[in-house]
Amino acid sequence: MKILHLSDLHFRQTYDPSSDGYKNMLTKMKNPMDPLIKCLIEVNRREKIDTIVISGDLTDDGQASDYAYLKKHLEAVIGDKKMIVTLGNHDIKSQFRLGWLGEVASENSFNTIDEFEELAIISFDNSVFKNPNGHISDEQLNWLEQTLIAIGDKPVMVMTHHHLLNEQNTIPAVPQADKMIDLLSKYHVLAILTGHTHHSFTGEIKGIPYYTASSMSFCGTDEGNGIVRFEACYGYNIYTIKKGKIVRQVSDNFFPRKFLSLVDMKNSRTGL
């Protein structure tokens, strides 16, 4: 089984002119749909992908029309492959349900469980719209534990948006990361998948393989004092599963070396 991991698409059909530093930066980048489709075509040419997972920030400002457009165009490229998503701090749950799922609007947490022959994949919602750090409630942790218990001995991949390790980036991890790590360490977790930082990272948490995928839009470098240097970048991870174990992991990252903008994030109206 092969899984393609994408993250942080920050998609909009149009990026409107803005005086805000972050929003202005978006107008200078190539629309993420271009590298996204390019990467999907290239991966499909090289690999037999079975499932695609996307770890949040599907859109930049959570409009139902953008979710509908994005899903339609992704499905046109990937066909009938399974697509599993989680939500990020740029996603609005009610608008996602309207545009992506075609359901009634709701702000309830979006959690899913998909079981395959070799493993199960849990999409776990730790997002809060416009809260760049995310949040994990006790209710959510209880849901996660009960789900892990119900799955039993089958290996599990857990995907969530906000990263769990402070040391991997200057962007802070979700505040309740330690609680989530302690919980996951008690069960048969094959890997933890995250996004949010826009930078690829491979590590280990209490013996559990831990992967953060690059963005499909832009990356930022902390210059100090709240100033972030934004550049174009995009990438993805591929995981190969055999007999319930990860036997291969590949990160493919692309850096066009296109400078986008220096942004004072302390005074920008939109956080990452």
mmCIF file of N, CA and C in Angstrom, residues 46-140:
data_model
loop_
_atom_site.group_PDB
_atom_site.id
_atom_site.type_symbol
_atom_site.label_atom_id
_atom_site.label_comp_id
_atom_site.label_asym_id
_atom_site.label_seq_id
_atom_site.Cartn_x
_atom_site.Cartn_y
_atom_site.Cartn_z
ATOM 1 N N ARG A 46 5.110 7.844 -11.629
ATOM 2 C CA ARG A 46 6.203 7.072 -11.029
ATOM 3 C C ARG A 46 5.747 5.997 -10.060
ATOM 4 N N GLU A 47 4.642 6.259 -9.347
ATOM 5 C CA GLU A 47 4.237 5.395 -8.239
ATOM 6 C C GLU A 47 2.780 4.946 -8.397
ATOM 7 N N LYS A 48 2.468 3.820 -7.826
ATOM 8 C CA LYS A 48 1.080 3.360 -7.784
ATOM 9 C C LYS A 48 0.484 3.754 -6.428
ATOM 10 N N ILE A 49 -0.033 4.968 -6.353
ATOM 11 C CA ILE A 49 -0.577 5.483 -5.102
ATOM 12 C C ILE A 49 -1.964 4.889 -4.860
ATOM 13 N N ASP A 50 -2.192 4.445 -3.628
ATOM 14 C CA ASP A 50 -3.488 3.876 -3.263
ATOM 15 C C ASP A 50 -4.391 4.884 -2.563
ATOM 16 N N THR A 51 -3.782 5.726 -1.714
ATOM 17 C CA THR A 51 -4.554 6.655 -0.893
ATOM 18 C C THR A 51 -3.814 7.975 -0.777
ATOM 19 N N ILE A 52 -4.567 9.061 -0.740
ATOM 20 C CA ILE A 52 -4.002 10.393 -0.569
ATOM 21 C C ILE A 52 -4.507 10.984 0.736
ATOM 22 N N VAL A 53 -3.587 11.517 1.552
ATOM 23 C CA VAL A 53 -3.978 12.201 2.789
ATOM 24 C C VAL A 53 -3.507 13.652 2.707
ATOM 25 N N ILE A 54 -4.322 14.558 3.221
ATOM 26 C CA ILE A 54 -3.983 15.987 3.210
ATOM 27 C C ILE A 54 -4.148 16.515 4.629
ATOM 28 N N SER A 55 -3.039 16.999 5.214
ATOM 29 C CA SER A 55 -3.044 17.357 6.640
ATOM 30 C C SER A 55 -3.337 18.842 6.894
ATOM 31 N N GLY A 56 -4.434 19.338 6.317
ATOM 32 C CA GLY A 56 -4.958 20.636 6.730
ATOM 33 C C GLY A 56 -4.565 21.842 5.915
ATOM 34 N N ASP A 57 -5.245 22.953 6.228
ATOM 35 C CA ASP A 57 -5.145 24.201 5.466
ATOM 36 C C ASP A 57 -5.385 23.920 3.986
ATOM 37 N N LEU A 58 -6.512 23.292 3.718
ATOM 38 C CA LEU A 58 -6.908 23.008 2.342
ATOM 39 C C LEU A 58 -7.097 24.301 1.571
ATOM 40 N N THR A 59 -7.738 25.270 2.199
ATOM 41 C CA THR A 59 -7.934 26.583 1.592
ATOM 42 C C THR A 59 -7.261 27.627 2.472
ATOM 43 N N ASP A 60 -7.184 28.849 1.955
ATOM 44 C CA ASP A 60 -6.542 29.895 2.757
ATOM 45 C C ASP A 60 -7.521 30.615 3.663
ATOM 46 N N ASP A 61 -8.767 30.751 3.225
ATOM 47 C CA ASP A 61 -9.715 31.448 4.101
ATOM 48 C C ASP A 61 -11.075 30.768 4.165
ATOM 49 N N GLY A 62 -11.101 29.470 3.907
ATOM 50 C CA GLY A 62 -12.249 28.647 4.229
ATOM 51 C C GLY A 62 -13.563 28.989 3.574
ATOM 52 N N GLN A 63 -13.574 29.223 2.264
ATOM 53 C CA GLN A 63 -14.821 29.506 1.566
ATOM 54 C C GLN A 63 -15.371 28.231 0.925
ATOM 55 N N ALA A 64 -16.684 28.011 1.069
ATOM 56 C CA ALA A 64 -17.303 26.787 0.560
ATOM 57 C C ALA A 64 -17.039 26.594 -0.930
ATOM 58 N N SER A 65 -17.082 27.683 -1.697
ATOM 59 C CA SER A 65 -16.864 27.577 -3.144
ATOM 60 C C SER A 65 -15.441 27.106 -3.465
ATOM 61 N N ASP A 66 -14.472 27.494 -2.639
ATOM 62 C CA ASP A 66 -13.091 27.053 -2.857
ATOM 63 C C ASP A 66 -12.923 25.575 -2.538
ATOM 64 N N TYR A 67 -13.593 25.099 -1.474
ATOM 65 C CA TYR A 67 -13.535 23.669 -1.153
ATOM 66 C C TYR A 67 -14.127 22.847 -2.298
ATOM 67 N N ALA A 68 -15.270 23.278 -2.813
ATOM 68 C CA ALA A 68 -15.930 22.540 -3.883
ATOM 69 C C ALA A 68 -15.067 22.506 -5.138
ATOM 70 N N TYR A 69 -14.483 23.635 -5.483
ATOM 71 C CA TYR A 69 -13.627 23.730 -6.677
ATOM 72 C C TYR A 69 -12.388 22.845 -6.518
ATOM 73 N N LEU A 70 -11.746 22.928 -5.361
ATOM 74 C CA LEU A 70 -10.531 22.149 -5.098
ATOM 75 C C LEU A 70 -10.816 20.654 -5.185
ATOM 76 N N LYS A 71 -11.871 20.210 -4.533
ATOM 77 C CA LYS A 71 -12.183 18.781 -4.540
ATOM 78 C C LYS A 71 -12.483 18.292 -5.955
ATOM 79 N N LYS A 72 -13.253 19.055 -6.700
ATOM 80 C CA LYS A 72 -13.609 18.673 -8.071
ATOM 81 C C LYS A 72 -12.364 18.493 -8.931
ATOM 82 N N HIS A 73 -11.423 19.425 -8.830
ATOM 83 C CA HIS A 73 -10.231 19.367 -9.672
ATOM 84 C C HIS A 73 -9.240 18.304 -9.198
ATOM 85 N N LEU A 74 -9.193 18.042 -7.895
ATOM 86 C CA LEU A 74 -8.351 16.952 -7.406
ATOM 87 C C LEU A 74 -8.886 15.611 -7.902
ATOM 88 N N GLU A 75 -10.178 15.414 -7.789
ATOM 89 C CA GLU A 75 -10.771 14.139 -8.201
ATOM 90 C C GLU A 75 -10.630 13.914 -9.700
ATOM 91 N N ALA A 76 -10.583 15.001 -10.476
ATOM 92 C CA ALA A 76 -10.398 14.861 -11.919
ATOM 93 C C ALA A 76 -9.023 14.283 -12.248
ATOM 94 N N VAL A 77 -8.040 14.514 -11.358
ATOM 95 C CA VAL A 77 -6.678 14.016 -11.578
ATOM 96 C C VAL A 77 -6.464 12.652 -10.940
ATOM 97 N N ILE A 78 -6.965 12.455 -9.715
ATOM 98 C CA ILE A 78 -6.664 11.229 -8.976
ATOM 99 C C ILE A 78 -7.666 10.104 -9.238
ATOM 100 N N GLY A 79 -8.792 10.417 -9.859
ATOM 101 C CA GLY A 79 -9.781 9.391 -10.148
ATOM 102 C C GLY A 79 -10.477 8.892 -8.892
ATOM 103 N N ASP A 80 -10.567 7.571 -8.768
ATOM 104 C CA ASP A 80 -11.320 6.997 -7.651
ATOM 105 C C ASP A 80 -10.452 6.670 -6.434
ATOM 106 N N LYS A 81 -9.232 7.201 -6.386
ATOM 107 C CA LYS A 81 -8.387 6.954 -5.215
ATOM 108 C C LYS A 81 -9.010 7.572 -3.966
ATOM 109 N N LYS A 82 -8.855 6.896 -2.847
ATOM 110 C CA LYS A 82 -9.363 7.404 -1.575
ATOM 111 C C LYS A 82 -8.610 8.659 -1.173
ATOM 112 N N MET A 83 -9.339 9.687 -0.713
ATOM 113 C CA MET A 83 -8.723 10.935 -0.267
ATOM 114 C C MET A 83 -9.207 11.230 1.148
ATOM 115 N N ILE A 84 -8.243 11.339 2.078
ATOM 116 C CA ILE A 84 -8.555 11.572 3.497
ATOM 117 C C ILE A 84 -7.973 12.921 3.893
ATOM 118 N N VAL A 85 -8.766 13.756 4.537
ATOM 119 C CA VAL A 85 -8.287 15.098 4.886
ATOM 120 C C VAL A 85 -8.521 15.388 6.365
ATOM 121 N N THR A 86 -7.719 16.297 6.876
ATOM 122 C CA THR A 86 -7.991 16.907 8.171
ATOM 123 C C THR A 86 -7.994 18.414 7.957
ATOM 124 N N LEU A 87 -8.399 19.167 8.978
ATOM 125 C CA LEU A 87 -8.561 20.608 8.831
ATOM 126 C C LEU A 87 -7.482 21.367 9.584
ATOM 127 N N GLY A 88 -7.139 22.558 9.062
ATOM 128 C CA GLY A 88 -6.141 23.416 9.682
ATOM 129 C C GLY A 88 -6.752 24.727 10.145
ATOM 130 N N ASN A 89 -5.902 25.612 10.635
ATOM 131 C CA ASN A 89 -6.387 26.872 11.204
ATOM 132 C C ASN A 89 -6.861 27.872 10.152
ATOM 133 N N HIS A 90 -6.638 27.580 8.874
ATOM 134 C CA HIS A 90 -7.196 28.411 7.810
ATOM 135 C C HIS A 90 -8.508 27.831 7.273
ATOM 136 N N ASP A 91 -8.913 26.690 7.800
ATOM 137 C CA ASP A 91 -10.147 26.045 7.358
ATOM 138 C C ASP A 91 -11.303 26.381 8.296
ATOM 139 N N ILE A 92 -12.482 26.552 7.734
ATOM 140 C CA ILE A 92 -13.696 26.802 8.514
ATOM 141 C C ILE A 92 -14.565 25.555 8.419
ATOM 142 N N LYS A 93 -14.830 24.931 9.548
ATOM 143 C CA LYS A 93 -15.506 23.645 9.561
ATOM 144 C C LYS A 93 -16.862 23.682 8.843
ATOM 145 N N SER A 94 -17.653 24.708 9.119
ATOM 146 C CA SER A 94 -18.990 24.783 8.521
ATOM 147 C C SER A 94 -18.901 24.920 7.000
ATOM 148 N N GLN A 95 -17.966 25.738 6.513
ATOM 149 C CA GLN A 95 -17.804 25.940 5.079
ATOM 150 C C GLN A 95 -17.222 24.696 4.403
ATOM 151 N N PHE A 96 -16.339 23.991 5.104
ATOM 152 C CA PHE A 96 -15.796 22.733 4.599
ATOM 153 C C PHE A 96 -16.911 21.712 4.404
ATOM 154 N N ARG A 97 -17.788 21.620 5.386
ATOM 155 C CA ARG A 97 -18.884 20.661 5.277
ATOM 156 C C ARG A 97 -19.811 20.995 4.113
ATOM 157 N N LEU A 98 -20.050 22.274 3.896
ATOM 158 C CA LEU A 98 -20.890 22.695 2.783
ATOM 159 C C LEU A 98 -20.224 22.413 1.434
ATOM 160 N N GLY A 99 -18.973 22.867 1.278
ATOM 161 C CA GLY A 99 -18.324 22.819 -0.021
ATOM 162 C C GLY A 99 -17.670 21.498 -0.369
ATOM 163 N N TRP A 100 -17.006 20.862 0.616
ATOM 164 C CA TRP A 100 -16.264 19.624 0.357
ATOM 165 C C TRP A 100 -17.148 18.395 0.508
ATOM 166 N N LEU A 101 -17.942 18.376 1.589
ATOM 167 C CA LEU A 101 -18.745 17.200 1.894
ATOM 168 C C LEU A 101 -20.169 17.275 1.347
ATOM 169 N N GLY A 102 -20.629 18.491 1.050
ATOM 170 C CA GLY A 102 -22.024 18.643 0.625
ATOM 171 C C GLY A 102 -22.997 18.356 1.745
ATOM 172 N N GLU A 103 -22.600 18.669 2.972
ATOM 173 C CA GLU A 103 -23.429 18.419 4.152
ATOM 174 C C GLU A 103 -23.951 19.735 4.730
ATOM 175 N N VAL A 104 -24.785 19.596 5.736
ATOM 176 C CA VAL A 104 -25.276 20.758 6.466
ATOM 177 C C VAL A 104 -24.119 21.390 7.236
ATOM 178 N N ALA A 105 -24.071 22.711 7.275
ATOM 179 C CA ALA A 105 -23.001 23.421 7.975
ATOM 180 C C ALA A 105 -22.998 23.097 9.457
ATOM 181 N N SER A 106 -21.795 22.875 10.007
ATOM 182 C CA SER A 106 -21.633 22.582 11.436
ATOM 183 C C SER A 106 -20.218 22.922 11.843
ATOM 184 N N GLU A 107 -20.060 23.413 13.076
ATOM 185 C CA GLU A 107 -18.736 23.721 13.601
ATOM 186 C C GLU A 107 -18.202 22.610 14.502
ATOM 187 N N ASN A 108 -18.837 21.440 14.469
ATOM 188 C CA ASN A 108 -18.330 20.308 15.241
ATOM 189 C C ASN A 108 -16.975 19.859 14.700
ATOM 190 N N SER A 109 -16.159 19.284 15.571
ATOM 191 C CA SER A 109 -14.856 18.774 15.150
ATOM 192 C C SER A 109 -15.024 17.749 14.039
ATOM 193 N N PHE A 110 -14.094 17.759 13.093
ATOM 194 C CA PHE A 110 -14.155 16.840 11.965
ATOM 195 C C PHE A 110 -13.118 15.737 12.168
ATOM 196 N N ASN A 111 -13.580 14.579 12.625
ATOM 197 C CA ASN A 111 -12.735 13.410 12.852
ATOM 198 C C ASN A 111 -13.232 12.265 11.990
ATOM 199 N N THR A 112 -12.322 11.494 11.419
ATOM 200 C CA THR A 112 -12.732 10.338 10.621
ATOM 201 C C THR A 112 -11.835 9.148 10.917
ATOM 202 N N ILE A 113 -12.363 7.942 10.636
ATOM 203 C CA ILE A 113 -11.597 6.702 10.725
ATOM 204 C C ILE A 113 -11.785 5.940 9.421
ATOM 205 N N ASP A 114 -10.688 5.607 8.742
ATOM 206 C CA ASP A 114 -10.755 4.806 7.528
ATOM 207 C C ASP A 114 -9.928 3.552 7.738
ATOM 208 N N GLU A 115 -10.565 2.408 7.601
ATOM 209 C CA GLU A 115 -9.868 1.137 7.822
ATOM 210 C C GLU A 115 -9.568 0.449 6.498
ATOM 211 N N PHE A 116 -8.322 -0.002 6.367
ATOM 212 C CA PHE A 116 -7.869 -0.741 5.202
ATOM 213 C C PHE A 116 -7.395 -2.115 5.668
ATOM 214 N N GLU A 117 -7.013 -2.952 4.729
ATOM 215 C CA GLU A 117 -6.585 -4.300 5.099
ATOM 216 C C GLU A 117 -5.369 -4.265 6.008
ATOM 217 N N GLU A 118 -4.412 -3.374 5.715
ATOM 218 C CA GLU A 118 -3.143 -3.365 6.438
ATOM 219 C C GLU A 118 -3.107 -2.426 7.637
ATOM 220 N N LEU A 119 -3.951 -1.406 7.634
ATOM 221 C CA LEU A 119 -3.898 -0.408 8.692
ATOM 222 C C LEU A 119 -5.178 0.410 8.715
ATOM 223 N N ALA A 120 -5.283 1.260 9.749
ATOM 224 C CA ALA A 120 -6.363 2.234 9.835
ATOM 225 C C ALA A 120 -5.734 3.625 9.829
ATOM 226 N N ILE A 121 -6.443 4.599 9.275
ATOM 227 C CA ILE A 121 -5.984 5.990 9.271
ATOM 228 C C ILE A 121 -7.015 6.843 10.003
ATOM 229 N N ILE A 122 -6.542 7.521 11.048
ATOM 230 C CA ILE A 122 -7.401 8.424 11.814
ATOM 231 C C ILE A 122 -7.075 9.855 11.420
ATOM 232 N N SER A 123 -8.089 10.591 11.018
ATOM 233 C CA SER A 123 -7.961 12.036 10.804
ATOM 234 C C SER A 123 -8.482 12.711 12.067
ATOM 235 N N PHE A 124 -7.585 13.436 12.755
ATOM 236 C CA PHE A 124 -7.897 13.999 14.077
ATOM 237 C C PHE A 124 -7.830 15.523 14.013
ATOM 238 N N ASP A 125 -8.910 16.159 14.369
ATOM 239 C CA ASP A 125 -9.055 17.606 14.234
ATOM 240 C C ASP A 125 -8.494 18.337 15.460
ATOM 241 N N ASN A 126 -7.395 19.066 15.273
ATOM 242 C CA ASN A 126 -6.880 19.919 16.356
ATOM 243 C C ASN A 126 -6.870 21.388 15.926
ATOM 244 N N SER A 127 -7.741 21.713 14.974
ATOM 245 C CA SER A 127 -7.745 23.049 14.393
ATOM 246 C C SER A 127 -8.793 23.963 15.017
ATOM 247 N N VAL A 128 -8.455 25.239 15.027
ATOM 248 C CA VAL A 128 -9.394 26.301 15.400
ATOM 249 C C VAL A 128 -9.155 27.423 14.392
ATOM 250 N N PHE A 129 -10.184 27.831 13.691
ATOM 251 C CA PHE A 129 -10.022 28.850 12.654
ATOM 252 C C PHE A 129 -9.405 30.122 13.232
ATOM 253 N N LYS A 130 -8.359 30.598 12.570
ATOM 254 C CA LYS A 130 -7.617 31.804 12.929
ATOM 255 C C LYS A 130 -6.842 31.692 14.243
ATOM 256 N N ASN A 131 -6.742 30.469 14.812
ATOM 257 C CA ASN A 131 -5.857 30.239 15.956
ATOM 258 C C ASN A 131 -4.640 29.487 15.428
ATOM 259 N N PRO A 132 -3.512 30.166 15.204
ATOM 260 C CA PRO A 132 -2.357 29.523 14.556
ATOM 261 C C PRO A 132 -1.744 28.390 15.363
ATOM 262 N N ASN A 133 -2.037 28.321 16.665
ATOM 263 C CA ASN A 133 -1.432 27.284 17.505
ATOM 264 C C ASN A 133 -2.298 26.036 17.638
ATOM 265 N N GLY A 134 -3.580 26.128 17.292
ATOM 266 C CA GLY A 134 -4.457 24.979 17.432
ATOM 267 C C GLY A 134 -4.834 24.704 18.883
ATOM 268 N N HIS A 135 -5.690 23.712 19.082
ATOM 269 C CA HIS A 135 -6.138 23.350 20.436
ATOM 270 C C HIS A 135 -6.697 21.933 20.410
ATOM 271 N N ILE A 136 -6.399 21.164 21.465
ATOM 272 C CA ILE A 136 -6.959 19.817 21.620
ATOM 273 C C ILE A 136 -7.734 19.778 22.934
ATOM 274 N N SER A 137 -9.037 19.651 22.831
ATOM 275 C CA SER A 137 -9.880 19.622 24.029
ATOM 276 C C SER A 137 -9.834 18.238 24.672
ATOM 277 N N ASP A 138 -10.236 18.162 25.938
ATOM 278 C CA ASP A 138 -10.329 16.866 26.616
ATOM 279 C C ASP A 138 -11.345 15.964 25.918
ATOM 280 N N GLU A 139 -12.392 16.573 25.393
ATOM 281 C CA GLU A 139 -13.397 15.803 24.657
ATOM 282 C C GLU A 139 -12.787 15.143 23.421
ATOM 283 N N GLN A 140 -11.943 15.899 22.726
ATOM 284 C CA GLN A 140 -11.280 15.353 21.551
ATOM 285 C C GLN A 140 -10.311 14.224 21.921
#
